[in-house]
Structure formats: C-alpha cells, structure tokens
Amino acid sequence: MARQEINRTAEMEVFARVVEQGGFSSAARSLRMTPSAVSKLVARLEARLGARLVNRSTRKLILTAEGQTFHERSLRVLADLDEAERAVAASAAPRGRVRVNASVPFGQHYLLPLAPRFLAEHPEIQLDITVTDQVIDLMDERADVAIRVGPMRASQLMARKIAQSRMVLVASPAYLARAGTPAHPDDLDGQELVTFNFARHCDSWGFQIDGEVAFRPVHGRAEVGDGESARALALAGQGIARLSVIHVGPDIAAGRLVPVLEAFNPGDIEQIHAVYVGHGGQLPARVRVFIDWLAAEVKVGRTEPAALAQFVG
C-alpha cells in the first residue's frame, strides 16, 4: 500500500482504543466497528511496522516493548493533533498536559509553590511535574519543557532565559556565632567550607578585591554532589557554602542563612532557562503559556521577598 494511502492517524486512534479498552471486542464496540475489522487493522499496522505490538491471549492483551513505545508516542501525536484543531478556534483556550522537568532547588523552592496559582489561572491545563537533578533527554522522557540552572550546553534544543540569580556565600547564624564571621576572603583560612565533588564544579571562589577579581582555591571537609545537599549542610551549621540566591533566597529572608563577604562578591550570575523541543514559533500553546507565565512570575520577583530583589532578575 502506498504511504499516502495509509491513514496513520486512524491507525493510532484504533490502536490506542484497543489498549485503553484492554481488548479488540470492547474497542470495536466503542468505535462502532466489528472485532474482525479492529483485529485486521492492528495486524496490518504490525506488518507495516515490522514489529509485534501486542501479545494476544483468550483472556487479556499484553503490550510488547515496541507496543508500549508506539502507544505512548501515539497518545502524544493524537493529543497534539487535537490541540492543533482547537487552537484554530477563535475562542479556544490553551489546554492539555504540560510535562515539566525541573532541578531540585528550582522545583522545590519556586515551581511547586507557583504551580497552584498557574493551575487556578489556567483550568484547562494540567501540570505533570518531575523534580530531579539529573539532566534528562526531553524526547526520551516525553517532557515538554525542562528548567535548567547554570551554563547551557550546545544542543539542538530551544532555550529561553526565564530568570537569573547572583551567587552568594552563606552560613547559618549558629555556625557564624561559633566560628566567627569572616570580614575578608583571607579570613576563610581556618573556616569550614562546604564544597562540591562533581566533575564540573569549580574548586575556587572568586572575590572582588581592589577592583579586580581574584580566585581563591577552596577545600572543604564536607563535599557534596548537589546544591540541595550543600544547602542542608549549611543550614545544619557545617560551614560556609556558595550557592545561588534562587536556591537559598527563602532561607536568607527567614534568617536561617546569612550572606557573608558580600562586600567582596564579584556579582557572578547563574542563569535559569526553560529548554524545550521546537523551532521558532512551533511550540504548543499549552507549553508557550506555561513558559511565558513562569518567566513573568519569577522575573517580577513575586516569589522573592523585597529584600532579595537585588539578587534576582
């Protein structure tokens, strides 16, 4: 059969209904087709793809690994087609599921607190949020958008800057009361420092001294692999950590952590981007609305106390 004669959308719809209903007969009834027609359509689909999608038995239908993959991708294609049709209607509001992947600090301290307001303002959109410090493949994980903090690697993905945050040295009041508050970078000798152990970390901290940025090697008895662990150790009084205010802003505002050596802060900026698959304006309305909304909320500082406005932009 010639490729242009194949109604692949119809195939996907029928196959998705078979999976949803758990069998050919029930799917046929819901589609007002005969079980034989449904069975033949799935068989033709398998033959065209060159892969078995389902294992059939007298009692149940079991998806193969290939069938699971095809089913998941089919649902996404059908959802996008459905949204495309609604989008052309003048009164259509963005709707559908937005799958979001965010780093632990941004997810816990910003995205999750903001999510209820977004859902209240956009009742036709559902948020599917995963919070992890692992850098994922958007296609493999079927994510619509990932929020990434820090330097961007070269890739084919699209990226939009949604915020930026200063880096800051922080420590708990209890630690500073015990060890003393450093007044100059030289005072860090003898202080406990919380540092990182992952491959891309920087083993020196920069300071603005006499109009120039000087870098100081740092070593800590406590080394961690992620920012949330560094924050936890700083809160527990282990020592001084270097983190972004997008991470520790609420702790600073609440007095749980105190900025130190701010007079020598060189103003290093950590950028936050929304990363997504797409080219130019070809972005689903539900995803575009979410990214626009998040960028506006973070940029205007509604998640930051006024005292921290200098840190977030």
Short mmCIF file of C-alpha atoms in Angstrom, two decimals:
data_model
loop_
_atom_site.label_atom_id
_atom_site.label_comp_id
_atom_site.label_asym_id
_atom_site.label_seq_id
_atom_site.Cartn_x
_atom_site.Cartn_y
_atom_site.Cartn_z
CA MET A 1 0.00 0.00 0.00
CA ALA A 2 1.40 3.41 -0.90
CA ARG A 3 2.40 5.56 2.06
CA GLN A 4 0.00 8.38 1.16
CA GLU A 5 -2.94 5.96 1.19
CA ILE A 6 -2.37 4.98 4.82
CA ASN A 7 -4.47 6.81 7.40
CA ARG A 8 -1.89 6.65 10.14
CA THR A 9 -3.92 8.85 12.49
CA ALA A 10 -6.82 6.41 12.30
CA GLU A 11 -4.44 3.53 12.99
CA MET A 12 -3.15 5.30 16.08
CA GLU A 13 -6.67 6.06 17.29
CA VAL A 14 -7.80 2.46 16.90
CA PHE A 15 -4.66 1.05 18.50
CA ALA A 16 -4.92 3.49 21.42
CA ARG A 17 -8.55 2.47 21.95
CA VAL A 18 -7.58 -1.22 21.93
CA VAL A 19 -5.03 -0.55 24.68
CA GLU A 20 -7.46 1.65 26.62
CA GLN A 21 -10.27 -0.92 26.46
CA GLY A 22 -7.99 -3.89 27.02
CA GLY A 23 -9.13 -5.90 24.01
CA PHE A 24 -10.38 -5.93 20.45
CA SER A 25 -14.05 -6.62 21.16
CA SER A 26 -14.56 -3.82 23.68
CA ALA A 27 -12.56 -1.41 21.49
CA ALA A 28 -14.70 -2.40 18.49
CA ARG A 29 -17.90 -1.66 20.41
CA SER A 30 -16.70 1.78 21.48
CA LEU A 31 -15.60 2.57 17.91
CA ARG A 32 -18.73 1.07 16.34
CA MET A 33 -16.58 -1.33 14.33
CA THR A 34 -16.52 -5.11 14.14
CA PRO A 35 -13.92 -7.00 16.18
CA SER A 36 -12.64 -8.51 12.95
CA ALA A 37 -12.05 -5.06 11.43
CA VAL A 38 -10.18 -3.89 14.51
CA SER A 39 -8.06 -7.04 14.62
CA LYS A 40 -7.19 -6.75 10.93
CA LEU A 41 -6.27 -3.09 11.28
CA VAL A 42 -3.85 -3.86 14.14
CA ALA A 43 -2.41 -6.78 12.17
CA ARG A 44 -1.83 -4.51 9.14
CA LEU A 45 -0.20 -1.94 11.40
CA GLU A 46 2.15 -4.55 12.83
CA ALA A 47 3.01 -5.79 9.35
CA ARG A 48 3.76 -2.27 8.13
CA LEU A 49 5.92 -1.50 11.17
CA GLY A 50 7.62 -4.88 11.09
CA ALA A 51 7.10 -5.35 14.82
CA ARG A 52 4.62 -7.14 17.07
CA LEU A 53 2.77 -4.60 19.19
CA VAL A 54 0.55 -6.88 21.29
CA ASN A 55 0.61 -10.43 22.53
CA ARG A 56 -2.89 -11.87 22.30
CA SER A 57 -4.48 -14.47 24.55
CA THR A 58 -8.02 -15.61 25.23
CA ARG A 59 -8.19 -13.60 28.45
CA LYS A 60 -6.10 -10.48 28.03
CA LEU A 61 -3.98 -8.34 25.75
CA ILE A 62 -0.38 -7.60 26.69
CA LEU A 63 1.70 -4.86 25.07
CA THR A 64 5.18 -5.70 23.88
CA ALA A 65 8.01 -3.24 24.49
CA GLU A 66 7.51 -1.98 20.94
CA GLY A 67 3.79 -1.72 21.54
CA GLN A 68 4.33 0.30 24.71
CA THR A 69 6.59 2.74 22.85
CA PHE A 70 4.19 3.09 19.93
CA HIS A 71 1.24 3.58 22.29
CA GLU A 72 2.97 6.35 24.25
CA ARG A 73 4.07 8.18 21.10
CA SER A 74 0.62 7.73 19.54
CA LEU A 75 -1.05 9.36 22.53
CA ARG A 76 1.28 12.32 22.24
CA VAL A 77 0.68 12.70 18.49
CA LEU A 78 -3.09 12.45 18.92
CA ALA A 79 -3.02 14.99 21.75
CA ASP A 80 -1.01 17.42 19.62
CA LEU A 81 -3.39 16.96 16.69
CA ASP A 82 -6.36 17.54 18.96
CA GLU A 83 -4.77 20.71 20.32
CA ALA A 84 -3.95 21.91 16.81
CA GLU A 85 -7.60 21.68 15.85
CA ARG A 86 -8.73 23.52 18.96
CA ALA A 87 -6.06 26.19 18.54
CA VAL A 88 -7.57 27.45 15.30
CA ALA A 89 -10.85 28.19 17.01
CA ALA A 90 -11.03 31.86 17.96
CA SER A 91 -12.31 31.15 21.45
CA ALA A 92 -10.10 28.14 22.18
CA ALA A 93 -8.07 28.41 25.39
CA PRO A 94 -4.76 26.53 25.74
CA ARG A 95 -5.43 23.13 27.21
CA GLY A 96 -3.82 19.76 27.73
CA ARG A 97 -0.97 18.29 29.76
CA VAL A 98 2.36 20.07 30.19
CA ARG A 99 5.14 17.74 31.30
CA VAL A 100 7.75 19.73 33.22
CA ASN A 101 11.15 18.58 34.44
CA ALA A 102 12.91 20.85 36.96
CA SER A 103 16.05 20.77 39.08
CA VAL A 104 15.50 20.03 42.77
CA PRO A 105 16.19 23.55 44.13
CA PHE A 106 14.14 25.38 41.50
CA GLY A 107 11.37 22.78 41.64
CA GLN A 108 11.06 22.74 45.42
CA HIS A 109 11.53 26.43 46.14
CA TYR A 110 9.85 28.03 43.13
CA LEU A 111 7.98 25.80 40.69
CA LEU A 112 5.94 23.79 43.20
CA PRO A 113 4.90 26.87 45.22
CA LEU A 114 3.89 28.61 41.97
CA ALA A 115 2.03 25.64 40.47
CA PRO A 116 -1.29 26.12 42.32
CA ARG A 117 -1.63 29.69 41.05
CA PHE A 118 -0.87 28.65 37.48
CA LEU A 119 -3.44 25.84 37.64
CA ALA A 120 -6.03 28.22 39.07
CA GLU A 121 -5.45 30.72 36.25
CA HIS A 122 -5.41 28.04 33.51
CA PRO A 123 -8.11 25.49 34.37
CA GLU A 124 -7.80 23.70 31.01
CA ILE A 125 -4.12 22.84 31.53
CA GLN A 126 -2.71 20.01 33.62
CA LEU A 127 0.84 20.05 35.01
CA ASP A 128 2.88 16.85 35.16
CA ILE A 129 5.95 17.80 37.25
CA THR A 130 9.13 15.79 37.82
CA VAL A 131 11.77 17.23 40.17
CA THR A 132 15.27 15.80 39.70
CA ASP A 133 18.87 16.97 39.43
CA GLN A 134 19.52 14.56 36.55
CA VAL A 135 19.84 16.15 33.10
CA ILE A 136 17.24 14.30 31.04
CA ASP A 137 16.64 13.76 27.34
CA LEU A 138 13.37 15.58 26.66
CA MET A 139 12.34 13.18 23.90
CA ASP A 140 13.16 10.02 25.85
CA GLU A 141 11.32 11.27 28.95
CA ARG A 142 8.44 12.75 26.92
CA ALA A 143 8.92 16.09 28.69
CA ASP A 144 7.57 19.29 27.14
CA VAL A 145 9.92 21.63 28.97
CA ALA A 146 12.88 21.35 31.33
CA ILE A 147 14.01 24.09 33.72
CA ARG A 148 17.80 24.09 33.83
CA VAL A 149 20.02 26.16 36.11
CA GLY A 150 23.58 27.07 35.16
CA PRO A 151 25.59 27.12 31.93
CA MET A 152 23.81 25.82 28.82
CA ARG A 153 25.45 23.14 26.72
CA ALA A 154 25.31 23.33 22.93
CA SER A 155 22.36 21.31 21.64
CA GLN A 156 19.52 21.28 19.12
CA LEU A 157 17.04 22.26 21.82
CA MET A 158 15.45 25.68 22.09
CA ALA A 159 16.08 27.69 25.25
CA ARG A 160 14.52 30.76 26.79
CA LYS A 161 16.04 32.59 29.72
CA ILE A 162 13.42 32.99 32.44
CA ALA A 163 15.49 34.38 35.31
CA GLN A 164 18.97 34.90 36.67
CA SER A 165 20.36 34.84 40.16
CA ARG A 166 23.51 36.02 41.92
CA MET A 167 25.84 33.61 43.62
CA VAL A 168 26.34 34.22 47.32
CA LEU A 169 28.32 32.80 50.24
CA VAL A 170 26.06 31.79 53.11
CA ALA A 171 26.31 30.23 56.53
CA SER A 172 23.95 29.64 59.42
CA PRO A 173 23.83 32.09 62.35
CA ALA A 174 24.84 29.24 64.67
CA TYR A 175 27.96 28.49 62.66
CA LEU A 176 28.98 32.17 62.49
CA ALA A 177 28.46 32.54 66.23
CA ARG A 178 30.76 29.58 66.78
CA ALA A 179 33.45 30.24 64.14
CA GLY A 180 33.23 33.97 63.70
CA THR A 181 32.09 36.00 60.68
CA PRO A 182 34.86 36.48 58.10
CA ALA A 183 35.49 40.13 57.22
CA HIS A 184 37.91 39.46 54.33
CA PRO A 185 38.48 36.49 51.97
CA ASP A 186 41.77 35.87 53.81
CA ASP A 187 39.68 35.10 56.89
CA LEU A 188 38.40 31.93 55.20
CA ASP A 189 41.59 30.19 56.34
CA GLY A 190 40.54 28.03 59.23
CA GLN A 191 36.83 28.24 58.36
CA GLU A 192 34.77 25.18 57.49
CA LEU A 193 33.72 25.27 53.83
CA VAL A 194 31.07 23.18 52.07
CA THR A 195 32.28 22.37 48.56
CA PHE A 196 31.27 20.19 45.61
CA ASN A 197 32.67 16.91 44.35
CA PHE A 198 31.11 16.58 40.88
CA ALA A 199 33.24 16.73 37.74
CA ARG A 200 32.12 20.17 36.50
CA HIS A 201 32.48 22.00 39.81
CA CYS A 202 34.85 24.93 40.24
CA ASP A 203 37.45 24.38 43.01
CA SER A 204 37.97 28.11 43.55
CA TRP A 205 35.79 31.03 44.60
CA GLY A 206 36.10 34.50 43.07
CA PHE A 207 36.29 37.71 45.11
CA GLN A 208 36.35 41.38 44.10
CA ILE A 209 39.49 42.75 45.75
CA ASP A 210 40.96 46.18 44.97
CA GLY A 211 38.98 46.47 41.74
CA GLU A 212 40.00 43.06 40.39
CA VAL A 213 38.56 39.56 40.65
CA ALA A 214 40.88 37.21 42.48
CA PHE A 215 40.24 33.49 42.70
CA ARG A 216 40.90 31.59 45.88
CA PRO A 217 41.29 27.78 45.95
CA VAL A 218 38.80 26.23 48.34
CA HIS A 219 38.72 22.88 50.05
CA GLY A 220 36.17 21.56 52.49
CA ARG A 221 35.98 18.61 54.81
CA ALA A 222 32.37 18.25 53.65
CA GLU A 223 31.98 17.72 49.89
CA VAL A 224 28.63 17.10 48.21
CA GLY A 225 27.31 16.36 44.73
CA ASP A 226 24.36 18.75 44.54
CA GLY A 227 23.18 22.13 45.73
CA GLU A 228 20.39 20.84 47.96
CA SER A 229 22.90 18.82 49.98
CA ALA A 230 25.16 21.86 50.30
CA ARG A 231 22.19 23.91 51.47
CA ALA A 232 21.28 21.24 54.05
CA LEU A 233 24.81 21.19 55.46
CA ALA A 234 24.94 24.98 55.63
CA LEU A 235 21.60 25.03 57.46
CA ALA A 236 22.92 22.40 59.85
CA GLY A 237 25.88 24.64 60.74
CA GLN A 238 28.60 22.69 58.96
CA GLY A 239 30.17 25.75 57.35
CA ILE A 240 30.11 28.31 54.55
CA ALA A 241 28.64 27.31 51.19
CA ARG A 242 28.49 29.09 47.83
CA LEU A 243 25.03 28.83 46.26
CA SER A 244 22.68 30.88 44.11
CA VAL A 245 20.05 33.03 45.75
CA ILE A 246 17.43 31.34 43.56
CA HIS A 247 18.33 28.36 45.76
CA VAL A 248 18.74 29.90 49.23
CA GLY A 249 16.71 33.11 48.91
CA PRO A 250 13.88 31.95 51.22
CA ASP A 251 16.47 30.85 53.82
CA ILE A 252 18.15 34.27 53.72
CA ALA A 253 14.79 36.03 54.02
CA ALA A 254 13.84 33.87 57.01
CA GLY A 255 17.22 34.35 58.71
CA ARG A 256 18.13 30.67 58.51
CA LEU A 257 21.19 31.57 56.42
CA VAL A 258 23.26 34.77 56.41
CA PRO A 259 25.21 36.15 53.40
CA VAL A 260 28.91 36.61 54.16
CA LEU A 261 31.67 38.59 52.41
CA GLU A 262 29.10 40.45 50.30
CA ALA A 263 31.46 43.43 50.05
CA PHE A 264 33.76 41.17 48.01
CA ASN A 265 31.06 39.49 45.92
CA PRO A 266 32.10 39.77 42.22
CA GLY A 267 28.48 39.51 41.10
CA ASP A 268 28.64 36.12 39.42
CA ILE A 269 25.32 35.28 37.80
CA GLU A 270 23.66 31.87 37.41
CA GLN A 271 21.07 31.78 34.65
CA ILE A 272 17.86 29.78 34.57
CA HIS A 273 16.48 28.62 31.22
CA ALA A 274 13.35 26.87 30.03
CA VAL A 275 14.51 24.29 27.49
CA TYR A 276 12.15 22.69 25.00
CA VAL A 277 11.95 20.91 21.66
CA GLY A 278 10.84 23.16 18.84
CA HIS A 279 11.88 25.53 16.12
CA GLY A 280 10.89 29.19 16.10
CA GLY A 281 7.21 29.60 16.81
CA GLN A 282 6.32 25.91 16.52
CA LEU A 283 5.56 25.44 20.20
CA PRO A 284 2.30 24.00 21.57
CA ALA A 285 0.11 26.73 23.04
CA ARG A 286 -0.08 24.99 26.42
CA VAL A 287 3.73 24.94 26.68
CA ARG A 288 4.13 28.52 25.46
CA VAL A 289 1.59 29.76 28.01
CA PHE A 290 3.38 27.93 30.82
CA ILE A 291 6.82 29.28 29.91
CA ASP A 292 5.50 32.84 29.46
CA TRP A 293 3.70 32.69 32.80
CA LEU A 294 6.67 31.23 34.69
CA ALA A 295 9.08 33.78 33.25
CA ALA A 296 6.78 36.64 34.27
CA GLU A 297 6.26 35.29 37.78
CA VAL A 298 9.93 34.72 38.53
CA LYS A 299 11.14 37.90 36.84
CA VAL A 300 8.85 40.25 38.75
CA GLY A 301 10.04 38.70 41.99
CA ARG A 302 6.67 37.56 43.31
CA THR A 303 8.41 34.51 44.78
CA GLU A 304 11.12 36.65 46.42
CA PRO A 305 10.82 38.97 49.42
CA ALA A 306 11.50 42.61 48.57
CA ALA A 307 14.79 42.45 50.49
CA LEU A 308 16.11 39.96 47.90
CA ALA A 309 15.17 41.94 44.78
CA GLN A 310 18.85 42.82 44.27
CA PHE A 311 19.71 39.17 43.79
CA VAL A 312 17.11 38.02 41.26
CA GLY A 313 16.45 39.49 37.82
#
